[in-house]
Amino acid sequence: MSKTEIPYKIYLTEDEMPKAWYNLRADMKNKPAPLMHPGTHQALKAEELTPIFCEELVAQELDETTPFIEIPEEIRNFYKMYRPSPLVRAYCLEQKLGTPAKIYYKFEGNNTSGSHKLNSAIAQAYYAKKQGLKGVTTETGAGQWGTALSMACAYFGLDCKVYMVKVSYEQKPFRREVMRTYGASVVPSPSETTEVGKKILAEHPGTTGSLGCAISEAVEVATKNPGYRYVLGSVLNQVLLHQSVIGLETKTALDKYGIKPDIIIGCAGGGSNLGGLIAPFMGEKLRGEADYRIIAVEPASCPSFTRGTFAYDFCDTGMICPLAKMYTLGSSFIPSANHAGGLRFHGMSTTLSQLYHDGFMEATSVEQTSVFEAAEMFARIEGILPAPESSHAIRVAIDEALKCKETGEEKTIVFGLTGTGYFDLVAYQKYNDGEMSDYIPSDEEIAASVAKLPKID
Ligand SMILES: *Cc1c(COP(=O)(O)O)cnc(C)c1O
């Protein structure tokens, strides 16, 4: 098929949608290090995780050998309401940049929650319901995860308690109202409703909160209330598993037209969209069947991969969650309040951390003003108002396409456009008013929080 016949949007039929998720760990020689008990420093067993997480999700979390895990029909049916998501050829952006590169993006913003997070939310709610639970608790930062989870819980008739990072609760009242419309209760974190929240408030009066604090609160509530479990929207292996639907659809769409990407780019907060997008491609790379350049993009203000340490650390500020071996800035690291662009988590998926450590992928960090410049350009030329998180990937896709313009190389670039930016207009306002600045933490700042990593022998 000639290149000009590639449509602006490559859709799949319902039949072509994946029927199983792909578990990347099955193809990794060096498996990600296991979650560890914060007190005993022993690898956690299933029975120690089931008081916190749903049983089936624990099984998925610990399964590092089964390559394909069937997607239950109920979840596939929900997926059909908003998937397959389109893979778009960015012809207009290419033309604007004057690049010989071919740019594609996988757009995950076509659902009310506005991001890829619904792919895992619906799976997690399904397994909670199947276990006969009353409800789930969670944290949310910018609000996308909480929104996705409230939609999923409403669909399956589960109660949903969301601890929302205080700064977002105040800056994003509309997201809060979407969650409440779907029936969730939303509490600003840190709060007085939990022991750990009270403690954090006593130690840091006036704190605007962090994902780490909110996680601690949500876990406490889940473990203290019978019939409740805690669910997490990123970082965990199970979340990357569910998000593999992004990469599997992308690969099927590209294969239809015989397209082989050279570079695959995704933004990285906790690593779930990136882990999902790259999964089948990384699988080929690990099996020695193909090679791809894979680039994780993170904010310069929260640079876990590029300036973090590969070590066991807490996933939460309250230090009650399991320890995970990951690239981390330290669980006490809180990104500067002027950081508007999401991706605020101090650590990174254990799977991606291991792959990065073993040289299977690259990482780069970008400053938020340059991210919003890319977002503005993309919105004006491709029509979609991108989420600030997604715009990190746009920035690097544009930079790579501009390099191709210099060298004349016709590389194929695929990036993940994880969501829309309608609820991020306070950040856009700052940018439009010229009030956005960049903040890069000093080496001393990072060293201070890394010094507090748990000592493991
Ligand atoms: C949550 C979110 C991210 C970052 O989370 P990952 O787990 O790293 O994927 C990126 N983009 C959007 C739109 C999000 O909502």
CSV table of C-alpha atoms and ligand atoms in Angstrom, one decimal:
chain,number,residue,atom,x,y,z
A,1,MET,CA,0.0,0.0,0.0
A,2,SER,CA,1.4,3.4,-0.9
A,3,LYS,CA,2.2,5.8,1.9
A,4,THR,CA,-0.3,8.4,0.8
A,5,GLU,CA,-3.1,5.9,1.4
A,6,ILE,CA,-2.5,6.0,5.1
A,7,PRO,CA,-5.6,7.6,6.5
A,8,TYR,CA,-5.6,10.5,9.1
A,9,LYS,CA,-7.1,8.1,11.6
A,10,ILE,CA,-6.5,4.4,11.7
A,11,TYR,CA,-9.4,2.7,13.4
A,12,LEU,CA,-9.8,-1.0,14.3
A,13,THR,CA,-13.0,-3.0,14.1
A,14,GLU,CA,-14.4,-4.4,17.3
A,15,ASP,CA,-13.1,-7.8,16.2
A,16,GLU,CA,-9.6,-6.5,16.0
A,17,MET,CA,-9.6,-5.2,19.5
A,18,PRO,CA,-7.4,-7.2,21.9
A,19,LYS,CA,-9.0,-10.1,23.8
A,20,ALA,CA,-6.1,-10.5,26.2
A,21,TRP,CA,-3.8,-8.1,28.0
A,22,TYR,CA,-0.1,-8.6,27.4
A,23,ASN,CA,2.1,-9.1,30.5
A,24,LEU,CA,5.4,-7.7,29.6
A,25,ARG,CA,7.2,-9.2,32.6
A,26,ALA,CA,6.8,-12.7,31.1
A,27,ASP,CA,9.4,-11.7,28.5
A,28,MET,CA,11.8,-9.9,30.9
A,29,LYS,CA,15.0,-11.9,31.8
A,30,ASN,CA,15.6,-9.6,34.8
A,31,LYS,CA,12.2,-9.4,36.4
A,32,PRO,CA,11.2,-6.3,38.4
A,33,ALA,CA,12.1,-6.6,42.1
A,34,PRO,CA,9.2,-7.8,44.2
A,35,LEU,CA,7.2,-5.5,46.5
A,36,MET,CA,8.6,-5.7,50.0
A,37,HIS,CA,7.1,-5.5,53.5
A,38,PRO,CA,8.0,-2.2,55.0
A,39,GLY,CA,8.8,-3.7,58.4
A,40,THR,CA,10.3,-7.2,57.7
A,41,HIS,CA,11.9,-6.3,54.3
A,42,GLN,CA,10.7,-9.7,53.0
A,43,ALA,CA,9.0,-10.1,49.5
A,44,LEU,CA,5.3,-9.7,50.0
A,45,LYS,CA,3.1,-12.8,49.5
A,46,ALA,CA,-0.4,-12.8,48.1
A,47,GLU,CA,-2.0,-13.2,51.5
A,48,GLU,CA,-0.3,-10.1,52.8
A,49,LEU,CA,-1.5,-8.0,49.9
A,50,THR,CA,-5.1,-9.2,49.9
A,51,PRO,CA,-6.1,-7.1,53.0
A,52,ILE,CA,-5.2,-4.0,50.9
A,53,PHE,CA,-5.9,-5.0,47.3
A,54,CYS,CA,-8.6,-7.1,45.5
A,55,GLU,CA,-7.7,-10.8,45.2
A,56,GLU,CA,-7.6,-11.1,41.4
A,57,LEU,CA,-5.6,-7.9,41.1
A,58,VAL,CA,-3.0,-9.3,43.6
A,59,ALA,CA,-2.8,-12.4,41.4
A,60,GLN,CA,-2.1,-10.2,38.4
A,61,GLU,CA,0.3,-8.1,40.4
A,62,LEU,CA,2.4,-11.1,41.3
A,63,ASP,CA,2.2,-13.0,37.9
A,64,GLU,CA,5.4,-12.5,36.1
A,65,THR,CA,5.2,-15.6,33.8
A,66,THR,CA,1.8,-15.6,32.0
A,67,PRO,CA,2.3,-13.6,28.8
A,68,PHE,CA,-1.4,-13.1,28.0
A,69,ILE,CA,-4.2,-12.7,30.5
A,70,GLU,CA,-7.7,-12.8,29.1
A,71,ILE,CA,-9.8,-9.6,29.3
A,72,PRO,CA,-13.2,-10.7,30.8
A,73,GLU,CA,-16.1,-10.1,28.5
A,74,GLU,CA,-17.7,-7.5,30.8
A,75,ILE,CA,-14.6,-5.4,30.6
A,76,ARG,CA,-14.3,-5.9,26.8
A,77,ASN,CA,-17.9,-4.7,26.5
A,78,PHE,CA,-17.2,-1.6,28.5
A,79,TYR,CA,-14.1,-1.0,26.3
A,80,LYS,CA,-16.3,-1.2,23.2
A,81,MET,CA,-18.2,1.9,24.4
A,82,TYR,CA,-15.1,4.2,24.0
A,83,ARG,CA,-12.5,2.0,22.3
A,84,PRO,CA,-10.7,1.3,20.0
A,85,SER,CA,-9.1,4.6,20.3
A,86,PRO,CA,-7.8,6.2,17.1
A,87,LEU,CA,-4.2,6.1,16.0
A,88,VAL,CA,-3.9,9.5,14.2
A,89,ARG,CA,-1.4,10.4,11.6
A,90,ALA,CA,-0.3,14.0,12.4
A,91,TYR,CA,-0.1,15.1,8.8
A,92,CYS,CA,-0.8,18.7,9.7
A,93,LEU,CA,1.8,18.8,12.4
A,94,GLU,CA,4.4,17.2,10.1
A,95,GLN,CA,3.6,19.9,7.4
A,96,LYS,CA,3.8,22.7,10.0
A,97,LEU,CA,7.2,21.4,11.2
A,98,GLY,CA,8.4,20.8,7.6
A,99,THR,CA,9.8,17.5,8.7
A,100,PRO,CA,10.3,14.3,6.7
A,101,ALA,CA,9.4,12.3,9.8
A,102,LYS,CA,6.1,10.6,10.0
A,103,ILE,CA,4.3,11.2,13.3
A,104,TYR,CA,1.5,9.2,14.7
A,105,TYR,CA,-0.3,9.6,18.0
A,106,LYS,CA,-2.6,7.2,19.9
A,107,PHE,CA,-5.3,9.4,21.4
A,108,GLU,CA,-6.8,8.2,24.7
A,109,GLY,CA,-8.8,11.3,25.5
A,110,ASN,CA,-12.1,10.2,23.9
A,111,ASN,CA,-14.0,9.4,27.0
A,112,THR,CA,-15.6,11.5,29.7
A,113,SER,CA,-12.7,11.0,32.2
A,114,GLY,CA,-10.5,12.4,29.5
A,115,SER,CA,-7.6,10.0,29.8
A,116,HIS,CA,-6.2,6.5,29.4
A,117,LYS,CA,-6.9,5.8,33.1
A,118,LEU,CA,-10.4,4.4,32.4
A,119,ASN,CA,-8.7,1.4,30.8
A,120,SER,CA,-7.5,0.2,34.2
A,121,ALA,CA,-10.3,1.8,36.4
A,122,ILE,CA,-12.9,-0.4,34.7
A,123,ALA,CA,-10.8,-3.5,35.2
A,124,GLN,CA,-10.1,-2.8,38.8
A,125,ALA,CA,-13.8,-2.0,39.6
A,126,TYR,CA,-14.8,-5.2,37.8
A,127,TYR,CA,-12.6,-7.4,40.0
A,128,ALA,CA,-13.7,-5.6,43.1
A,129,LYS,CA,-17.4,-6.2,42.2
A,130,LYS,CA,-16.6,-9.8,41.4
A,131,GLN,CA,-15.1,-10.3,44.8
A,132,GLY,CA,-18.4,-8.9,46.4
A,133,LEU,CA,-16.8,-5.8,47.9
A,134,LYS,CA,-18.8,-2.7,48.9
A,135,GLY,CA,-16.5,-0.2,47.6
A,136,VAL,CA,-12.9,1.0,46.9
A,137,THR,CA,-10.8,3.9,48.1
A,138,THR,CA,-8.1,5.7,46.1
A,139,GLU,CA,-6.1,8.9,45.8
A,140,THR,CA,-6.1,11.3,42.9
A,141,GLY,CA,-3.7,14.0,41.9
A,142,ALA,CA,-4.8,16.1,39.0
A,143,GLY,CA,-8.1,14.2,39.2
A,144,GLN,CA,-8.1,12.0,36.1
A,145,TRP,CA,-7.7,8.8,38.0
A,146,GLY,CA,-10.5,9.7,40.5
A,147,THR,CA,-12.8,10.6,37.6
A,148,ALA,CA,-12.1,7.4,35.7
A,149,LEU,CA,-12.6,5.3,38.9
A,150,SER,CA,-15.8,7.1,39.8
A,151,MET,CA,-17.2,6.3,36.3
A,152,ALA,CA,-16.1,2.6,36.6
A,153,CYS,CA,-17.6,2.3,40.1
A,154,ALA,CA,-20.9,3.9,39.0
A,155,TYR,CA,-21.1,1.4,36.2
A,156,PHE,CA,-20.6,-1.6,38.5
A,157,GLY,CA,-22.5,-0.1,41.5
A,158,LEU,CA,-19.6,0.2,43.9
A,159,ASP,CA,-19.0,2.9,46.5
A,160,CYS,CA,-16.0,5.1,45.7
A,161,LYS,CA,-14.0,7.2,48.2
A,162,VAL,CA,-11.4,9.5,46.6
A,163,TYR,CA,-8.6,11.4,48.5
A,164,MET,CA,-7.7,14.3,46.2
A,165,VAL,CA,-4.4,16.2,46.6
A,166,LYS,CA,-5.5,19.4,48.2
A,167,VAL,CA,-3.9,21.8,45.7
A,168,SER,CA,-5.8,20.0,42.9
A,169,TYR,CA,-9.0,19.9,44.9
A,170,GLU,CA,-8.9,23.7,45.2
A,171,GLN,CA,-7.6,24.3,41.6
A,172,LYS,CA,-9.9,21.8,39.9
A,173,PRO,CA,-13.3,22.2,41.3
A,174,PHE,CA,-14.9,20.9,38.0
A,175,ARG,CA,-13.1,17.6,38.2
A,176,ARG,CA,-14.3,17.2,41.7
A,177,GLU,CA,-17.9,17.8,40.5
A,178,VAL,CA,-17.6,15.2,37.8
A,179,MET,CA,-16.6,12.7,40.4
A,180,ARG,CA,-19.4,13.6,42.6
A,181,THR,CA,-21.8,13.4,39.7
A,182,TYR,CA,-20.7,9.8,39.2
A,183,GLY,CA,-21.4,9.2,42.9
A,184,ALA,CA,-17.9,9.3,44.5
A,185,SER,CA,-17.2,11.1,47.7
A,186,VAL,CA,-14.2,13.4,47.4
A,187,VAL,CA,-12.0,14.5,50.4
A,188,PRO,CA,-9.1,17.0,50.1
A,189,SER,CA,-5.8,15.4,51.3
A,190,PRO,CA,-4.2,15.6,53.7
A,191,SER,CA,-7.4,15.6,55.8
A,192,GLU,CA,-8.4,15.2,59.4
A,193,THR,CA,-10.4,12.0,58.5
A,194,THR,CA,-7.4,9.7,58.9
A,195,GLU,CA,-4.6,9.1,61.5
A,196,VAL,CA,-1.9,9.6,58.9
A,197,GLY,CA,-3.6,12.7,57.5
A,198,LYS,CA,-3.7,14.3,61.0
A,199,LYS,CA,0.0,13.4,61.5
A,200,ILE,CA,1.1,14.9,58.2
A,201,LEU,CA,-0.9,18.1,58.9
A,202,ALA,CA,0.7,18.4,62.3
A,203,GLU,CA,4.2,18.0,60.8
A,204,HIS,CA,3.6,20.2,57.7
A,205,PRO,CA,0.9,22.7,58.5
A,206,GLY,CA,-0.5,24.4,55.4
A,207,THR,CA,0.8,21.7,53.0
A,208,THR,CA,-0.9,21.6,49.7
A,209,GLY,CA,-0.6,17.8,49.8
A,210,SER,CA,1.0,15.2,47.5
A,211,LEU,CA,0.1,12.0,45.9
A,212,GLY,CA,2.1,10.2,48.5
A,213,CYS,CA,0.0,11.7,51.3
A,214,ALA,CA,-3.2,10.9,49.6
A,215,ILE,CA,-2.2,7.3,49.0
A,216,SER,CA,-1.5,6.9,52.7
A,217,GLU,CA,-4.9,8.2,53.6
A,218,ALA,CA,-6.8,6.0,51.1
A,219,VAL,CA,-4.9,2.9,52.2
A,220,GLU,CA,-5.7,3.6,55.8
A,221,VAL,CA,-9.4,4.0,55.1
A,222,ALA,CA,-9.5,0.8,52.9
A,223,THR,CA,-7.8,-1.3,55.6
A,224,LYS,CA,-10.0,0.0,58.4
A,225,ASN,CA,-13.4,-0.5,56.7
A,226,PRO,CA,-14.7,-4.0,56.0
A,227,GLY,CA,-15.7,-4.6,52.4
A,228,TYR,CA,-13.3,-2.0,51.1
A,229,ARG,CA,-10.1,-2.3,49.2
A,230,TYR,CA,-7.6,0.2,47.9
A,231,VAL,CA,-7.0,0.7,44.2
A,232,LEU,CA,-4.2,2.6,42.5
A,233,GLY,CA,-4.2,4.2,39.0
A,234,SER,CA,-0.6,3.9,38.1
A,235,VAL,CA,2.8,2.5,39.1
A,236,LEU,CA,1.7,-1.1,39.8
A,237,ASN,CA,2.3,-4.0,37.5
A,238,GLN,CA,-1.5,-4.7,37.2
A,239,VAL,CA,-2.1,-1.2,35.9
A,240,LEU,CA,0.6,-1.5,33.3
A,241,LEU,CA,-1.0,-4.9,32.3
A,242,HIS,CA,-4.5,-3.3,31.8
A,243,GLN,CA,-2.9,-0.4,29.9
A,244,SER,CA,-1.3,-2.8,27.4
A,245,VAL,CA,-4.6,-2.4,25.5
A,246,ILE,CA,-3.1,0.9,24.3
A,247,GLY,CA,0.0,-0.7,22.8
A,248,LEU,CA,-1.8,-3.8,21.5
A,249,GLU,CA,-4.3,-1.6,19.6
A,250,THR,CA,-1.4,0.6,18.3
A,251,LYS,CA,0.6,-2.4,17.1
A,252,THR,CA,-2.4,-3.9,15.3
A,253,ALA,CA,-3.2,-0.6,13.6
A,254,LEU,CA,0.4,-0.1,12.5
A,255,ASP,CA,0.7,-3.7,11.3
A,256,LYS,CA,-2.4,-3.2,9.1
A,257,TYR,CA,-0.4,-0.7,7.0
A,258,GLY,CA,3.0,-2.4,7.4
A,259,ILE,CA,4.3,0.5,9.5
A,260,LYS,CA,7.2,-0.1,11.8
A,261,PRO,CA,8.0,2.8,14.2
A,262,ASP,CA,11.5,3.9,14.9
A,263,ILE,CA,10.8,5.9,18.0
A,264,ILE,CA,8.1,5.4,20.6
A,265,ILE,CA,7.5,8.3,23.0
A,266,GLY,CA,5.4,8.6,26.1
A,267,CYS,CA,5.1,10.8,29.2
A,268,ALA,CA,5.9,9.1,32.5
A,269,GLY,CA,4.3,9.9,35.8
A,270,GLY,CA,4.0,6.5,37.5
A,271,GLY,CA,4.6,4.8,34.1
A,272,SER,CA,1.3,3.2,33.3
A,273,ASN,CA,0.5,4.8,29.9
A,274,LEU,CA,4.1,4.4,28.7
A,275,GLY,CA,4.3,0.9,30.0
A,276,GLY,CA,1.0,0.1,28.2
A,277,LEU,CA,1.9,1.8,24.9
A,278,ILE,CA,5.3,0.2,24.6
A,279,ALA,CA,4.4,-3.3,25.9
A,280,PRO,CA,4.1,-5.3,22.7
A,281,PHE,CA,7.0,-3.3,21.1
A,282,MET,CA,9.2,-3.8,24.2
A,283,GLY,CA,8.2,-7.5,24.1
A,284,GLU,CA,9.6,-7.8,20.6
A,285,LYS,CA,12.7,-6.0,21.7
A,286,LEU,CA,13.2,-8.3,24.7
A,287,ARG,CA,12.7,-11.4,22.5
A,288,GLY,CA,15.3,-10.0,20.0
A,289,GLU,CA,12.7,-9.8,17.2
A,290,ALA,CA,12.8,-6.0,16.5
A,291,ASP,CA,14.4,-2.9,17.8
A,292,TYR,CA,12.9,0.4,18.7
A,293,ARG,CA,14.0,3.6,20.5
A,294,ILE,CA,11.8,4.1,23.4
A,295,ILE,CA,11.8,7.4,25.3
A,296,ALA,CA,10.1,8.2,28.6
A,297,VAL,CA,9.5,11.9,29.1
A,298,GLU,CA,9.2,13.4,32.6
A,299,PRO,CA,9.0,16.9,34.0
A,300,ALA,CA,12.2,18.6,34.9
A,301,SER,CA,10.6,19.5,38.3
A,302,CYS,CA,9.9,15.8,39.2
A,303,PRO,CA,12.7,13.9,37.4
A,304,SER,CA,12.5,10.3,38.8
A,305,PHE,CA,14.3,8.5,36.0
A,306,THR,CA,16.8,11.1,35.0
A,307,ARG,CA,17.9,12.3,38.5
A,308,GLY,CA,16.5,9.7,40.8
A,309,THR,CA,18.1,6.7,42.5
A,310,PHE,CA,17.3,3.0,41.7
A,311,ALA,CA,16.4,1.7,45.2
A,312,TYR,CA,13.7,0.3,47.4
A,313,ASP,CA,11.4,3.1,48.6
A,314,PHE,CA,8.0,3.8,50.0
A,315,CYS,CA,5.2,4.6,47.5
A,316,ASP,CA,3.6,6.9,50.0
A,317,THR,CA,4.5,9.8,52.3
A,318,GLY,CA,3.1,8.1,55.4
A,319,MET,CA,5.4,5.1,54.8
A,320,ILE,CA,2.6,2.5,55.3
A,321,CYS,CA,2.6,1.0,51.8
A,322,PRO,CA,4.8,-1.8,50.5
A,323,LEU,CA,8.3,-0.9,49.4
A,324,ALA,CA,9.0,-1.0,45.7
A,325,LYS,CA,12.4,-1.0,44.0
A,326,MET,CA,12.2,1.8,41.5
A,327,TYR,CA,13.8,5.0,40.3
A,328,THR,CA,12.8,7.4,43.0
A,329,LEU,CA,13.4,11.0,44.3
A,330,GLY,CA,12.5,9.8,47.8
A,331,SER,CA,9.0,9.5,49.2
A,332,SER,CA,9.4,12.8,51.0
A,333,PHE,CA,10.0,14.7,47.7
A,334,ILE,CA,7.2,17.1,46.9
A,335,PRO,CA,7.4,18.9,43.6
A,336,SER,CA,7.4,22.7,43.7
A,337,ALA,CA,4.0,24.3,44.0
A,338,ASN,CA,4.6,26.2,40.7
A,339,HIS,CA,4.6,22.9,38.9
A,340,ALA,CA,1.3,22.8,36.9
A,341,GLY,CA,1.8,20.0,34.5
A,342,GLY,CA,0.9,16.8,36.4
A,343,LEU,CA,3.3,13.8,36.6
A,344,ARG,CA,4.0,14.6,40.2
A,345,PHE,CA,4.7,11.2,41.6
A,346,HIS,CA,8.2,10.7,43.3
A,347,GLY,CA,8.7,7.2,42.0
A,348,MET,CA,8.3,5.1,38.9
A,349,SER,CA,6.8,1.7,37.9
A,350,THR,CA,9.1,-1.2,39.0
A,351,THR,CA,8.8,-2.8,35.6
A,352,LEU,CA,9.9,0.3,33.7
A,353,SER,CA,12.6,1.1,36.3
A,354,GLN,CA,14.1,-2.4,35.6
A,355,LEU,CA,13.9,-1.9,31.9
A,356,TYR,CA,15.5,1.5,32.1
A,357,HIS,CA,18.2,0.2,34.4
A,358,ASP,CA,19.0,-2.6,31.9
A,359,GLY,CA,19.3,-0.1,29.0
A,360,PHE,CA,16.1,-1.1,27.1
A,361,MET,CA,14.7,2.4,27.1
A,362,GLU,CA,15.8,6.1,27.4
A,363,ALA,CA,14.5,8.9,29.5
A,364,THR,CA,14.6,12.7,29.2
A,365,SER,CA,13.2,15.6,31.1
A,366,VAL,CA,11.5,18.8,29.9
A,367,GLU,CA,10.7,22.1,31.4
A,368,GLN,CA,7.1,23.1,31.7
A,369,THR,CA,7.1,26.3,29.7
A,370,SER,CA,8.5,24.4,26.7
A,371,VAL,CA,5.8,21.7,27.3
A,372,PHE,CA,3.1,24.3,27.1
A,373,GLU,CA,4.6,25.8,24.0
A,374,ALA,CA,4.4,22.4,22.4
A,375,ALA,CA,0.8,22.0,23.7
A,376,GLU,CA,-0.2,25.3,22.2
A,377,MET,CA,1.3,24.5,18.8
A,378,PHE,CA,-0.4,21.0,18.8
A,379,ALA,CA,-3.8,22.4,19.8
A,380,ARG,CA,-3.6,25.0,17.1
A,381,ILE,CA,-2.5,22.7,14.3
A,382,GLU,CA,-4.0,19.2,15.2
A,383,GLY,CA,-7.2,20.6,16.9
A,384,ILE,CA,-7.0,18.6,20.1
A,385,LEU,CA,-6.4,20.5,23.4
A,386,PRO,CA,-3.9,18.2,25.0
A,387,ALA,CA,-3.5,17.4,28.7
A,388,PRO,CA,-0.3,19.0,30.1
A,389,GLU,CA,1.0,15.4,31.0
A,390,SER,CA,0.5,14.3,27.4
A,391,SER,CA,2.2,17.5,26.2
A,392,HIS,CA,5.5,16.2,27.6
A,393,ALA,CA,5.4,13.5,24.9
A,394,ILE,CA,4.3,16.1,22.3
A,395,ARG,CA,7.3,18.2,23.2
A,396,VAL,CA,9.8,15.4,22.6
A,397,ALA,CA,8.0,14.1,19.5
A,398,ILE,CA,8.3,17.6,18.0
A,399,ASP,CA,12.0,17.8,19.0
A,400,GLU,CA,12.7,14.4,17.4
A,401,ALA,CA,10.8,15.4,14.2
A,402,LEU,CA,12.9,18.6,14.0
A,403,LYS,CA,16.1,16.6,14.3
A,404,CYS,CA,14.8,14.6,11.3
A,405,LYS,CA,14.4,17.9,9.4
A,406,GLU,CA,18.1,18.6,10.0
A,407,THR,CA,19.3,15.2,9.0
A,408,GLY,CA,16.7,14.4,6.3
A,409,GLU,CA,15.8,11.1,7.9
A,410,GLU,CA,12.2,9.9,7.4
A,411,LYS,CA,11.8,8.3,10.8
A,412,THR,CA,8.5,7.1,12.0
A,413,ILE,CA,7.6,8.5,15.4
A,414,VAL,CA,4.7,7.2,17.6
A,415,PHE,CA,3.7,9.0,20.7
A,416,GLY,CA,1.0,8.5,23.3
A,417,LEU,CA,-1.5,11.4,23.5
A,418,THR,CA,-2.9,10.3,26.9
A,419,GLY,CA,-5.7,12.8,27.4
A,420,THR,CA,-7.4,16.2,27.0
A,421,GLY,CA,-6.7,19.4,28.9
A,422,TYR,CA,-10.2,20.8,29.5
A,423,PHE,CA,-9.7,20.6,33.3
A,424,ASP,CA,-6.2,22.0,33.2
A,425,LEU,CA,-7.2,25.5,32.2
A,426,VAL,CA,-5.8,27.1,35.3
A,427,ALA,CA,-2.4,25.9,34.1
A,428,TYR,CA,-3.1,27.1,30.6
A,429,GLN,CA,-4.2,30.4,32.1
A,430,LYS,CA,-0.9,30.8,33.8
A,431,TYR,CA,0.9,30.0,30.5
A,432,ASN,CA,-1.3,32.4,28.5
A,433,ASP,CA,-0.8,35.2,31.1
A,434,GLY,CA,3.0,34.7,30.9
A,435,GLU,CA,3.1,33.7,34.5
A,436,MET,CA,4.4,30.2,34.1
A,437,SER,CA,8.0,29.6,35.3
A,438,ASP,CA,10.2,26.6,35.3
A,439,TYR,CA,11.4,25.1,38.5
A,440,ILE,CA,14.3,22.6,38.6
A,441,PRO,CA,15.0,21.1,42.0
A,442,SER,CA,18.6,21.5,43.2
A,443,ASP,CA,21.0,18.5,43.7
A,444,GLU,CA,20.8,19.3,47.4
A,445,GLU,CA,17.0,19.2,47.4
A,446,ILE,CA,17.0,15.8,45.8
A,447,ALA,CA,19.9,14.5,47.9
A,448,ALA,CA,17.9,15.5,51.1
A,449,SER,CA,14.9,13.4,50.2
A,450,VAL,CA,17.0,10.5,48.8
A,451,ALA,CA,18.9,10.5,52.1
A,452,LYS,CA,15.7,9.4,53.7
A,453,LEU,CA,15.3,6.3,51.6
A,454,PRO,CA,14.7,3.2,53.8
A,455,LYS,CA,17.9,1.4,54.7
A,456,ILE,CA,17.8,-2.1,53.3
A,457,ASP,CA,20.6,-4.6,53.9
B,1,LIG,C1,-2.3,10.2,35.0
B,1,LIG,C2,-1.9,10.7,33.6
B,1,LIG,C3,-0.6,10.5,33.1
B,1,LIG,C4,0.5,9.9,33.9
B,1,LIG,O1,0.3,8.7,34.5
B,1,LIG,P1,1.1,7.4,34.0
B,1,LIG,O2,0.7,6.4,34.9
B,1,LIG,O3,2.6,7.7,34.0
B,1,LIG,O4,0.6,7.1,32.6
B,1,LIG,C5,-0.4,11.0,31.8
B,1,LIG,N1,-1.3,11.6,31.1
B,1,LIG,C6,-2.6,11.8,31.6
B,1,LIG,C7,-3.6,12.5,30.7
B,1,LIG,C8,-2.9,11.3,32.9
B,1,LIG,O5,-4.2,11.5,33.3
